Amino acid sequence: LDVKRHEQGRRAFERRPRVGDVRVERLMALPEGSVGRAFGEFLIRYGLDPAALPVREANDDATWLNAHLYETHDLWHVVTGFETDVAGELGLQAFYAAQLTGKLPVALLTVGFLNTFLYAFGDRARRFDAIVRGWTLGKAMKPLAGFDWAQAMERPLAEVKEELGYVPQARALLAA
């Protein structure tokens, strides 16, 4: 698994951290500006209920990685700034494709291109900009796979983004 190619990933496979308690009420009680509070606000804004997601088993490396990516998907939205619309999801899939070697992000991008061509050609510039931004961010940032989100919930989001190498100028690259 390619996540093991970096130290954080190797440690994560040893410890197999899980996101933990993501009840919206608990997240909203965390300090303003924290990762957890921003996550709670994200969940409320999009009407998402983390309790509706099944808890996936993590008995070995492969099932843990699947569970980890499944549980942290919306946290990746929070850290990268991608919305949950089609453009935002395509941007996040490009981010995944830049950071992981799995085929699923490329398959989803392919479906996204086909959807754009057949049903939303007028939205192509916004979608392509999000894809370029996602790829650029994914290459620029430290790996998000294996990051211990439970330990970061009370930390300031800005601090965590800086630690992960978030590049706000990735937007500026699109304008150049």
GROMACS .gro file of N, CA and C in nm:
model
  528
    1LEU      N    1   0.084  -0.118   0.000
    1LEU     CA    2   0.000   0.000   0.000
    1LEU      C    3   0.088   0.124   0.000
    2ASP      N    4   0.061   0.218  -0.088
    2ASP     CA    5   0.146   0.335  -0.105
    2ASP      C    6   0.148   0.427   0.016
    3VAL      N    7   0.049   0.419   0.102
    3VAL     CA    8   0.045   0.507   0.220
    3VAL      C    9   0.166   0.477   0.309
    4LYS      N   10   0.217   0.356   0.304
    4LYS     CA   11   0.331   0.318   0.387
    4LYS      C   12   0.462   0.379   0.339
    5ARG      N   13   0.461   0.449   0.228
    5ARG     CA   14   0.585   0.505   0.177
    5ARG      C   15   0.633   0.626   0.258
    6HIS      N   16   0.548   0.682   0.342
    6HIS     CA   17   0.589   0.794   0.425
    6HIS      C   18   0.576   0.755   0.573
    7GLU      N   19   0.653   0.823   0.656
    7GLU     CA   20   0.660   0.789   0.799
    7GLU      C   21   0.523   0.794   0.866
    8GLN      N   22   0.445   0.898   0.838
    8GLN     CA   23   0.312   0.910   0.899
    8GLN      C   24   0.226   0.790   0.864
    9GLY      N   25   0.232   0.746   0.739
    9GLY     CA   26   0.155   0.630   0.695
    9GLY      C   27   0.200   0.502   0.765
   10ARG      N   28   0.332   0.484   0.778
   10ARG     CA   29   0.383   0.365   0.847
   10ARG      C   30   0.336   0.363   0.992
   11ARG      N   31   0.344   0.479   1.059
   11ARG     CA   32   0.297   0.487   1.199
   11ARG      C   33   0.147   0.459   1.207
   12ALA      N   34   0.073   0.511   1.111
   12ALA     CA   35  -0.072   0.494   1.112
   12ALA      C   36  -0.110   0.347   1.100
   13PHE      N   37  -0.039   0.273   1.017
   13PHE     CA   38  -0.069   0.130   1.004
   13PHE      C   39  -0.036   0.055   1.132
   14GLU      N   40   0.062   0.103   1.206
   14GLU     CA   41   0.095   0.039   1.335
   14GLU      C   42  -0.013   0.067   1.438
   15ARG      N   43  -0.059   0.193   1.445
   15ARG     CA   44  -0.154   0.235   1.548
   15ARG      C   45  -0.300   0.226   1.503
   16ARG      N   46  -0.323   0.235   1.374
   16ARG     CA   47  -0.458   0.233   1.315
   16ARG      C   48  -0.555   0.329   1.386
   17PRO      N   49  -0.524   0.459   1.385
   17PRO     CA   50  -0.614   0.554   1.452
   17PRO      C   51  -0.749   0.564   1.383
   18ARG      N   52  -0.850   0.586   1.462
   18ARG     CA   53  -0.986   0.608   1.410
   18ARG      C   54  -1.027   0.750   1.445
   19VAL      N   55  -1.128   0.802   1.376
   19VAL     CA   56  -1.170   0.940   1.398
   19VAL      C   57  -1.231   0.957   1.536
   20GLY      N   58  -1.303   0.860   1.584
   20GLY     CA   59  -1.360   0.869   1.718
   20GLY      C   60  -1.498   0.933   1.718
   21ASP      N   61  -1.528   1.001   1.826
   21ASP     CA   62  -1.660   1.059   1.851
   21ASP      C   63  -1.683   1.182   1.763
   22VAL      N   64  -1.768   1.168   1.664
   22VAL     CA   65  -1.796   1.281   1.574
   22VAL      C   66  -1.943   1.323   1.580
   23ARG      N   67  -2.000   1.312   1.700
   23ARG     CA   68  -2.135   1.365   1.716
   23ARG      C   69  -2.132   1.516   1.697
   24VAL      N   70  -2.226   1.568   1.622
   24VAL     CA   71  -2.227   1.710   1.588
   24VAL      C   72  -2.230   1.796   1.715
   25GLU      N   73  -2.307   1.756   1.815
   25GLU     CA   74  -2.315   1.833   1.939
   25GLU      C   75  -2.177   1.846   2.004
   26ARG      N   76  -2.104   1.737   2.006
   26ARG     CA   77  -1.969   1.738   2.065
   26ARG      C   78  -1.876   1.827   1.983
   27LEU      N   79  -1.882   1.815   1.852
   27LEU     CA   80  -1.795   1.895   1.766
   27LEU      C   81  -1.823   2.044   1.782
   28MET      N   82  -1.952   2.080   1.793
   28MET     CA   83  -1.989   2.221   1.806
   28MET      C   84  -1.951   2.278   1.943
   29ALA      N   85  -1.923   2.192   2.039
   29ALA     CA   86  -1.880   2.239   2.172
   29ALA      C   87  -1.729   2.266   2.175
   30LEU      N   88  -1.658   2.227   2.071
   30LEU     CA   89  -1.513   2.250   2.065
   30LEU      C   90  -1.485   2.397   2.037
   31PRO      N   91  -1.364   2.443   2.064
   31PRO     CA   92  -1.333   2.585   2.044
   31PRO      C   93  -1.355   2.632   1.901
   32GLU      N   94  -1.401   2.756   1.890
   32GLU     CA   95  -1.420   2.817   1.759
   32GLU      C   96  -1.285   2.819   1.687
   33GLY      N   97  -1.288   2.785   1.559
   33GLY     CA   98  -1.165   2.784   1.480
   33GLY      C   99  -1.089   2.653   1.485
   34SER      N  100  -1.136   2.559   1.570
   34SER     CA  101  -1.069   2.429   1.580
   34SER      C  102  -1.109   2.340   1.463
   35VAL      N  103  -1.031   2.236   1.441
   35VAL     CA  104  -1.063   2.139   1.336
   35VAL      C  105  -1.201   2.079   1.362
   36GLY      N  106  -1.226   2.036   1.484
   36GLY     CA  107  -1.353   1.973   1.517
   36GLY      C  108  -1.471   2.066   1.499
   37ARG      N  109  -1.456   2.191   1.542
   37ARG     CA  110  -1.565   2.288   1.526
   37ARG      C  111  -1.592   2.314   1.378
   38ALA      N  112  -1.485   2.331   1.299
   38ALA     CA  113  -1.502   2.352   1.155
   38ALA      C  114  -1.568   2.231   1.090
   39PHE      N  115  -1.533   2.112   1.138
   39PHE     CA  116  -1.595   1.990   1.089
   39PHE      C  117  -1.744   1.987   1.124
   40GLY      N  118  -1.777   2.022   1.248
   40GLY     CA  119  -1.917   2.029   1.289
   40GLY      C  120  -1.996   2.128   1.205
   41GLU      N  121  -1.939   2.245   1.181
   41GLU     CA  122  -2.005   2.347   1.098
   41GLU      C  123  -2.025   2.296   0.956
   42PHE      N  124  -1.926   2.225   0.904
   42PHE     CA  125  -1.936   2.166   0.770
   42PHE      C  126  -2.053   2.066   0.766
   43LEU      N  127  -2.060   1.979   0.866
   43LEU     CA  128  -2.167   1.878   0.870
   43LEU      C  129  -2.304   1.945   0.876
   44ILE      N  130  -2.317   2.049   0.958
   44ILE     CA  131  -2.445   2.121   0.969
   44ILE      C  132  -2.478   2.190   0.836
   45ARG      N  133  -2.380   2.260   0.779
   45ARG     CA  134  -2.403   2.334   0.653
   45ARG      C  135  -2.456   2.243   0.543
   46TYR      N  136  -2.406   2.120   0.537
   46TYR     CA  137  -2.446   2.030   0.429
   46TYR      C  138  -2.548   1.925   0.473
   47GLY      N  139  -2.598   1.937   0.596
   47GLY     CA  140  -2.701   1.844   0.643
   47GLY      C  141  -2.652   1.700   0.651
   48LEU      N  142  -2.527   1.683   0.688
   48LEU     CA  143  -2.468   1.549   0.697
   48LEU      C  144  -2.474   1.499   0.840
   49ASP      N  145  -2.507   1.373   0.855
   49ASP     CA  146  -2.517   1.312   0.987
   49ASP      C  147  -2.415   1.198   0.996
   50PRO      N  148  -2.306   1.219   1.068
   50PRO     CA  149  -2.205   1.114   1.077
   50PRO      C  150  -2.258   0.986   1.140
   51ALA      N  151  -2.363   0.995   1.220
   51ALA     CA  152  -2.421   0.875   1.282
   51ALA      C  153  -2.487   0.785   1.178
   52ALA      N  154  -2.519   0.842   1.061
   52ALA     CA  155  -2.582   0.763   0.955
   52ALA      C  156  -2.480   0.676   0.881
   53LEU      N  157  -2.353   0.704   0.899
   53LEU     CA  158  -2.249   0.625   0.832
   53LEU      C  159  -2.221   0.499   0.911
   54PRO      N  160  -2.215   0.386   0.843
   54PRO     CA  161  -2.181   0.263   0.915
   54PRO      C  162  -2.035   0.267   0.959
   55VAL      N  163  -2.008   0.207   1.074
   55VAL     CA  164  -1.871   0.195   1.121
   55VAL      C  165  -1.809   0.075   1.052
   56ARG      N  166  -1.702   0.099   0.981
   56ARG     CA  167  -1.637  -0.009   0.906
   56ARG      C  168  -1.535  -0.080   0.993
   57GLU      N  169  -1.524  -0.210   0.971
   57GLU     CA  170  -1.426  -0.289   1.045
   57GLU      C  171  -1.287  -0.257   0.995
   58ALA      N  172  -1.190  -0.278   1.083
   58ALA     CA  173  -1.050  -0.253   1.048
   58ALA      C  174  -0.964  -0.363   1.107
   59ASN      N  175  -0.974  -0.481   1.048
   59ASN     CA  176  -0.905  -0.598   1.102
   59ASN      C  177  -0.765  -0.619   1.046
   60ASP      N  178  -0.735  -0.554   0.935
   60ASP     CA  179  -0.603  -0.567   0.875
   60ASP      C  180  -0.569  -0.435   0.805
   61ASP      N  181  -0.454  -0.428   0.742
   61ASP     CA  182  -0.411  -0.303   0.681
   61ASP      C  183  -0.510  -0.251   0.577
   62ALA      N  184  -0.556  -0.339   0.489
   62ALA     CA  185  -0.645  -0.296   0.382
   62ALA      C  186  -0.780  -0.247   0.435
   63THR      N  187  -0.838  -0.321   0.530
   63THR     CA  188  -0.969  -0.277   0.582
   63THR      C  189  -0.954  -0.153   0.668
   64TRP      N  190  -0.840  -0.139   0.740
   64TRP     CA  191  -0.819  -0.016   0.817
   64TRP      C  192  -0.807   0.104   0.723
   65LEU      N  193  -0.729   0.091   0.615
   65LEU     CA  194  -0.713   0.203   0.524
   65LEU      C  195  -0.847   0.242   0.462
   66ASN      N  196  -0.926   0.144   0.421
   66ASN     CA  197  -1.059   0.173   0.366
   66ASN      C  198  -1.145   0.246   0.468
   67ALA      N  199  -1.146   0.197   0.591
   67ALA     CA  200  -1.225   0.262   0.697
   67ALA      C  201  -1.174   0.403   0.723
   68HIS      N  202  -1.043   0.418   0.728
   68HIS     CA  203  -0.982   0.549   0.755
   68HIS      C  204  -1.020   0.649   0.646
   69LEU      N  205  -1.007   0.611   0.521
   69LEU     CA  206  -1.041   0.702   0.411
   69LEU      C  207  -1.191   0.733   0.410
   70TYR      N  208  -1.272   0.634   0.439
   70TYR     CA  209  -1.417   0.651   0.444
   70TYR      C  210  -1.456   0.749   0.556
   71GLU      N  211  -1.397   0.729   0.675
   71GLU     CA  212  -1.430   0.813   0.790
   71GLU      C  213  -1.379   0.956   0.777
   72THR      N  214  -1.270   0.976   0.705
   72THR     CA  215  -1.206   1.107   0.701
   72THR      C  216  -1.239   1.188   0.576
   73HIS      N  217  -1.316   1.134   0.486
   73HIS     CA  218  -1.346   1.203   0.360
   73HIS      C  219  -1.394   1.347   0.384
   74ASP      N  220  -1.490   1.363   0.472
   74ASP     CA  221  -1.544   1.498   0.495
   74ASP      C  222  -1.443   1.588   0.567
   75LEU      N  223  -1.354   1.531   0.646
   75LEU     CA  224  -1.246   1.610   0.705
   75LEU      C  225  -1.151   1.661   0.597
   76TRP      N  226  -1.130   1.580   0.495
   76TRP     CA  227  -1.046   1.624   0.383
   76TRP      C  228  -1.112   1.743   0.314
   77HIS      N  229  -1.246   1.742   0.304
   77HIS     CA  230  -1.318   1.859   0.250
   77HIS      C  231  -1.287   1.983   0.333
   78VAL      N  232  -1.293   1.968   0.465
   78VAL     CA  233  -1.271   2.081   0.555
   78VAL      C  234  -1.130   2.138   0.538
   79VAL      N  235  -1.031   2.052   0.534
   79VAL     CA  236  -0.892   2.096   0.527
   79VAL      C  237  -0.857   2.153   0.389
   80THR      N  238  -0.913   2.097   0.284
   80THR     CA  239  -0.878   2.143   0.148
   80THR      C  240  -0.968   2.256   0.101
   81GLY      N  241  -1.086   2.271   0.163
   81GLY     CA  242  -1.177   2.379   0.123
   81GLY      C  243  -1.268   2.344   0.007
   82PHE      N  244  -1.271   2.219  -0.034
   82PHE     CA  245  -1.361   2.180  -0.143
   82PHE      C  246  -1.504   2.164  -0.092
   83GLU      N  247  -1.598   2.215  -0.170
   83GLU     CA  248  -1.740   2.203  -0.136
   83GLU      C  249  -1.786   2.061  -0.168
   84THR      N  250  -1.915   2.034  -0.144
   84THR     CA  251  -1.969   1.900  -0.169
   84THR      C  252  -2.047   1.891  -0.300
   85ASP      N  253  -2.041   1.997  -0.381
   85ASP     CA  254  -2.107   1.990  -0.512
   85ASP      C  255  -2.019   1.906  -0.606
   86VAL      N  256  -2.062   1.890  -0.730
   86VAL     CA  257  -1.988   1.804  -0.823
   86VAL      C  258  -1.846   1.857  -0.843
   87ALA      N  259  -1.831   1.987  -0.864
   87ALA     CA  260  -1.697   2.043  -0.883
   87ALA      C  261  -1.609   2.016  -0.761
   88GLY      N  262  -1.663   2.035  -0.642
   88GLY     CA  263  -1.586   2.012  -0.520
   88GLY      C  264  -1.547   1.866  -0.503
   89GLU      N  265  -1.640   1.776  -0.534
   89GLU     CA  266  -1.608   1.633  -0.523
   89GLU      C  267  -1.504   1.593  -0.627
   90LEU      N  268  -1.513   1.649  -0.747
   90LEU     CA  269  -1.411   1.618  -0.848
   90LEU      C  270  -1.275   1.673  -0.805
   91GLY      N  271  -1.274   1.793  -0.747
   91GLY     CA  272  -1.150   1.849  -0.697
   91GLY      C  273  -1.088   1.761  -0.590
   92LEU      N  274  -1.172   1.712  -0.499
   92LEU     CA  275  -1.121   1.626  -0.392
   92LEU      C  276  -1.073   1.492  -0.448
   93GLN      N  277  -1.140   1.441  -0.551
   93GLN     CA  278  -1.093   1.317  -0.613
   93GLN      C  279  -0.958   1.337  -0.681
   94ALA      N  280  -0.937   1.455  -0.740
   94ALA     CA  281  -0.806   1.486  -0.799
   94ALA      C  282  -0.700   1.492  -0.689
   95PHE      N  283  -0.737   1.546  -0.573
   95PHE     CA  284  -0.648   1.549  -0.457
   95PHE      C  285  -0.611   1.406  -0.417
   96TYR      N  286  -0.713   1.319  -0.406
   96TYR     CA  287  -0.688   1.178  -0.374
   96TYR      C  288  -0.594   1.117  -0.479
   97ALA      N  289  -0.620   1.142  -0.606
   97ALA     CA  290  -0.539   1.084  -0.713
   97ALA      C  291  -0.394   1.129  -0.703
   98ALA      N  292  -0.372   1.252  -0.658
   98ALA     CA  293  -0.236   1.303  -0.644
   98ALA      C  294  -0.164   1.242  -0.523
   99GLN      N  295  -0.240   1.201  -0.422
   99GLN     CA  296  -0.178   1.152  -0.299
   99GLN      C  297  -0.177   1.000  -0.284
  100LEU      N  298  -0.264   0.931  -0.355
  100LEU     CA  299  -0.277   0.786  -0.340
  100LEU      C  300  -0.263   0.719  -0.477
  101THR      N  301  -0.228   0.591  -0.477
  101THR     CA  302  -0.212   0.522  -0.604
  101THR      C  303  -0.334   0.440  -0.645
  102GLY      N  304  -0.440   0.443  -0.568
  102GLY     CA  305  -0.559   0.365  -0.601
  102GLY      C  306  -0.625   0.411  -0.729
  103LYS      N  307  -0.702   0.324  -0.789
  103LYS     CA  308  -0.770   0.352  -0.915
  103LYS      C  309  -0.904   0.423  -0.899
  104LEU      N  310  -0.965   0.414  -0.780
  104LEU     CA  311  -1.099   0.470  -0.761
  104LEU      C  312  -1.106   0.620  -0.791
  105PRO      N  313  -1.013   0.703  -0.743
  105PRO     CA  314  -1.023   0.846  -0.776
  105PRO      C  315  -1.018   0.872  -0.927
  106VAL      N  316  -0.935   0.798  -0.998
  106VAL     CA  317  -0.927   0.816  -1.143
  106VAL      C  318  -1.057   0.771  -1.209
  107ALA      N  319  -1.116   0.663  -1.160
  107ALA     CA  320  -1.245   0.617  -1.214
  107ALA      C  321  -1.353   0.722  -1.190
  108LEU      N  322  -1.356   0.779  -1.070
  108LEU     CA  323  -1.457   0.881  -1.039
  108LEU      C  324  -1.434   1.008  -1.120
  109LEU      N  325  -1.309   1.045  -1.143
  109LEU     CA  326  -1.281   1.160  -1.230
  109LEU      C  327  -1.327   1.133  -1.372
  110THR      N  328  -1.307   1.010  -1.418
  110THR     CA  329  -1.351   0.973  -1.553
  110THR      C  330  -1.503   0.987  -1.565
  111VAL      N  331  -1.575   0.938  -1.466
  111VAL     CA  332  -1.721   0.951  -1.464
  111VAL      C  333  -1.758   1.100  -1.459
  112GLY      N  334  -1.683   1.177  -1.381
  112GLY     CA  335  -1.708   1.321  -1.372
  112GLY      C  336  -1.688   1.392  -1.506
  113PHE      N  337  -1.585   1.353  -1.579
  113PHE     CA  338  -1.564   1.411  -1.713
  113PHE      C  339  -1.681   1.377  -1.805
  114LEU      N  340  -1.725   1.251  -1.800
  114LEU     CA  341  -1.837   1.209  -1.884
  114LEU      C  342  -1.964   1.283  -1.844
  115ASN      N  343  -1.989   1.296  -1.715
  115ASN     CA  344  -2.105   1.371  -1.667
  115ASN      C  345  -2.099   1.516  -1.715
  116THR      N  346  -1.981   1.575  -1.708
  116THR     CA  347  -1.964   1.714  -1.754
  116THR      C  348  -1.995   1.724  -1.902
  117PHE      N  349  -1.943   1.632  -1.981
  117PHE     CA  350  -1.964   1.633  -2.126
  117PHE      C  351  -2.111   1.616  -2.162
  118LEU      N  352  -2.178   1.522  -2.095
  118LEU     CA  353  -2.316   1.489  -2.132
  118LEU      C  354  -2.421   1.581  -2.070
  119TYR      N  355  -2.398   1.626  -1.946
  119TYR     CA  356  -2.504   1.694  -1.872
  119TYR      C  357  -2.472   1.834  -1.821
  120ALA      N  358  -2.346   1.869  -1.813
  120ALA     CA  359  -2.313   1.998  -1.750
  120ALA      C  360  -2.195   2.065  -1.820
  121PHE      N  361  -2.198   2.067  -1.951
  121PHE     CA  362  -2.086   2.123  -2.028
  121PHE      C  363  -2.063   2.270  -1.992
  122GLY      N  364  -2.169   2.340  -1.959
  122GLY     CA  365  -2.156   2.480  -1.919
  122GLY      C  366  -2.082   2.500  -1.788
  123ASP      N  367  -2.068   2.395  -1.709
  123ASP     CA  368  -1.998   2.403  -1.580
  123ASP      C  369  -1.855   2.351  -1.590
  124ARG      N  370  -1.809   2.325  -1.713
  124ARG     CA  371  -1.678   2.260  -1.730
  124ARG      C  372  -1.563   2.343  -1.675
  125ALA      N  373  -1.564   2.474  -1.691
  125ALA     CA  374  -1.451   2.555  -1.643
  125ALA      C  375  -1.439   2.545  -1.491
  126ARG      N  376  -1.550   2.553  -1.421
  126ARG     CA  377  -1.547   2.544  -1.274
  126ARG      C  378  -1.501   2.406  -1.229
  127ARG      N  379  -1.549   2.305  -1.296
  127ARG     CA  380  -1.510   2.168  -1.261
  127ARG      C  381  -1.362   2.143  -1.292
  128PHE      N  382  -1.316   2.188  -1.407
  128PHE     CA  383  -1.176   2.168  -1.443
  128PHE      C  384  -1.085   2.247  -1.349
  129ASP      N  385  -1.125   2.368  -1.313
  129ASP     CA  386  -1.047   2.447  -1.217
  129ASP      C  387  -1.034   2.371  -1.084
  130ALA      N  388  -1.143   2.310  -1.039
  130ALA     CA  389  -1.140   2.235  -0.913
  130ALA      C  390  -1.048   2.114  -0.926
  131ILE      N  391  -1.050   2.048  -1.040
  131ILE     CA  392  -0.963   1.931  -1.062
  131ILE      C  393  -0.817   1.974  -1.060
  132VAL      N  394  -0.786   2.081  -1.130
  132VAL     CA  395  -0.648   2.130  -1.132
  132VAL      C  396  -0.604   2.170  -0.991
  133ARG      N  397  -0.691   2.240  -0.920
  133ARG     CA  398  -0.660   2.282  -0.783
  133ARG      C  399  -0.640   2.159  -0.694
  134GLY      N  400  -0.725   2.059  -0.709
  134GLY     CA  401  -0.711   1.937  -0.628
  134GLY      C  402  -0.580   1.866  -0.654
  135TRP      N  403  -0.544   1.851  -0.779
  135TRP     CA  404  -0.418   1.786  -0.814
  135TRP      C  405  -0.300   1.866  -0.759
  136THR      N  406  -0.305   1.998  -0.776
  136THR     CA  407  -0.198   2.085  -0.730
  136THR      C  408  -0.183   2.079  -0.578
  137LEU      N  409  -0.296   2.088  -0.507
  137LEU     CA  410  -0.293   2.078  -0.361
  137LEU      C  411  -0.243   1.941  -0.315
  138GLY      N  412  -0.292   1.837  -0.381
  138GLY     CA  413  -0.253   1.701  -0.344
  138GLY      C  414  -0.103   1.679  -0.357
  139LYS      N  415  -0.044   1.738  -0.459
  139LYS     CA  416   0.101   1.727  -0.478
  139LYS      C  417   0.177   1.813  -0.379
  140ALA      N  418   0.122   1.928  -0.343
  140ALA     CA  419   0.192   2.023  -0.256
  140ALA      C  420   0.184   1.988  -0.108
  141MET      N  421   0.071   1.929  -0.065
  141MET     CA  422   0.049   1.904   0.077
  141MET      C  423   0.113   1.773   0.122
  142LYS      N  424   0.138   1.765   0.253
  142LYS     CA  425   0.181   1.640   0.313
  142LYS      C  426   0.064   1.543   0.304
  143PRO      N  427   0.092   1.414   0.310
  143PRO     CA  428  -0.015   1.315   0.299
  143PRO      C  429  -0.121   1.331   0.408
  144LEU      N  430  -0.247   1.324   0.366
  144LEU     CA  431  -0.357   1.326   0.463
  144LEU      C  432  -0.391   1.185   0.509
  145ALA      N  433  -0.364   1.086   0.426
  145ALA     CA  434  -0.392   0.947   0.465
  145ALA      C  435  -0.301   0.910   0.582
  146GLY      N  436  -0.363   0.862   0.687
  146GLY     CA  437  -0.288   0.824   0.805
  146GLY      C  438  -0.278   0.934   0.909
  147PHE      N  439  -0.323   1.055   0.876
  147PHE     CA  440  -0.319   1.163   0.973
  147PHE      C  441  -0.414   1.129   1.088
  148ASP      N  442  -0.372   1.155   1.211
  148ASP     CA  443  -0.454   1.121   1.328
  148ASP      C  444  -0.550   1.236   1.357
  149TRP      N  445  -0.668   1.228   1.297
  149TRP     CA  446  -0.768   1.335   1.308
  149TRP      C  447  -0.823   1.347   1.450
  150ALA      N  448  -0.837   1.237   1.521
  150ALA     CA  449  -0.891   1.243   1.657
  150ALA      C  450  -0.802   1.330   1.746
  151GLN      N  451  -0.671   1.324   1.725
  151GLN     CA  452  -0.577   1.405   1.803
  151GLN      C  453  -0.578   1.551   1.762
  152ALA      N  454  -0.633   1.580   1.644
  152ALA     CA  455  -0.631   1.717   1.592
  152ALA      C  456  -0.760   1.794   1.616
  153MET      N  457  -0.864   1.730   1.664
  153MET     CA  458  -0.996   1.792   1.672
  153MET      C  459  -0.999   1.924   1.751
  154GLU      N  460  -0.923   1.933   1.858
  154GLU     CA  461  -0.925   2.055   1.939
  154GLU      C  462  -0.822   2.158   1.895
  155ARG      N  463  -0.737   2.122   1.801
  155ARG     CA  464  -0.633   2.213   1.753
  155ARG      C  465  -0.691   2.314   1.656
  156PRO      N  466  -0.631   2.433   1.645
  156PRO     CA  467  -0.677   2.532   1.548
  156PRO      C  468  -0.663   2.478   1.404
  157LEU      N  469  -0.767   2.494   1.326
  157LEU     CA  470  -0.766   2.447   1.187
  157LEU      C  471  -0.650   2.511   1.110
  158ALA      N  472  -0.627   2.639   1.131
  158ALA     CA  473  -0.520   2.707   1.059
  158ALA      C  474  -0.384   2.643   1.089
  159GLU      N  475  -0.364   2.605   1.213
  159GLU     CA  476  -0.238   2.540   1.254
  159GLU      C  477  -0.222   2.404   1.187
  160VAL      N  478  -0.330   2.327   1.183
  160VAL     CA  479  -0.325   2.195   1.121
  160VAL      C  480  -0.303   2.208   0.970
  161LYS      N  481  -0.370   2.304   0.908
  161LYS     CA  482  -0.350   2.326   0.765
  161LYS      C  483  -0.204   2.363   0.736
  162GLU      N  484  -0.148   2.447   0.820
  162GLU     CA  485  -0.007   2.485   0.801
  162GLU      C  486   0.085   2.365   0.818
  163GLU      N  487   0.058   2.283   0.921
  163GLU     CA  488   0.138   2.162   0.945
  163GLU      C  489   0.132   2.068   0.825
  164LEU      N  490   0.016   2.060   0.762
  164LEU     CA  491  -0.002   1.970   0.648
  164LEU      C  492   0.046   2.031   0.517
  165GLY      N  493   0.086   2.157   0.521
  165GLY     CA  494   0.140   2.221   0.401
  165GLY      C  495   0.035   2.273   0.306
  166TYR      N  496  -0.081   2.310   0.361
  166TYR     CA  497  -0.187   2.367   0.277
  166TYR      C  498  -0.132   2.488   0.202
  167VAL      N  499  -0.163   2.495   0.073
  167VAL     CA  500  -0.111   2.600  -0.014
  167VAL      C  501  -0.227   2.682  -0.066
  168PRO      N  502  -0.262   2.792   0.004
  168PRO     CA  503  -0.374   2.871  -0.045
  168PRO      C  504  -0.348   2.930  -0.183
  169GLN      N  505  -0.221   2.947  -0.218
  169GLN     CA  506  -0.191   3.002  -0.349
  169GLN      C  507  -0.219   2.903  -0.462
  170ALA      N  508  -0.264   2.782  -0.430
  170ALA     CA  509  -0.304   2.688  -0.535
  170ALA      C  510  -0.415   2.751  -0.619
  171ARG      N  511  -0.497   2.835  -0.557
  171ARG     CA  512  -0.600   2.908  -0.632
  171ARG      C  513  -0.534   3.007  -0.728
  172ALA      N  514  -0.427   3.074  -0.681
  172ALA     CA  515  -0.358   3.172  -0.763
  172ALA      C  516  -0.293   3.106  -0.885
  173LEU      N  517  -0.250   2.981  -0.870
  173LEU     CA  518  -0.191   2.911  -0.984
  173LEU      C  519  -0.289   2.900  -1.100
  174LEU      N  520  -0.417   2.891  -1.066
  174LEU     CA  521  -0.519   2.879  -1.170
  174LEU      C  522  -0.534   3.009  -1.248
  175ALA      N  523  -0.511   3.121  -1.182
  175ALA     CA  524  -0.528   3.251  -1.247
  175ALA      C  525  -0.409   3.286  -1.335
  176ALA      N  526  -0.295   3.221  -1.311
  176ALA     CA  527  -0.172   3.254  -1.387
  176ALA      C  528  -0.180   3.206  -1.529
   0.00000   0.00000   0.00000
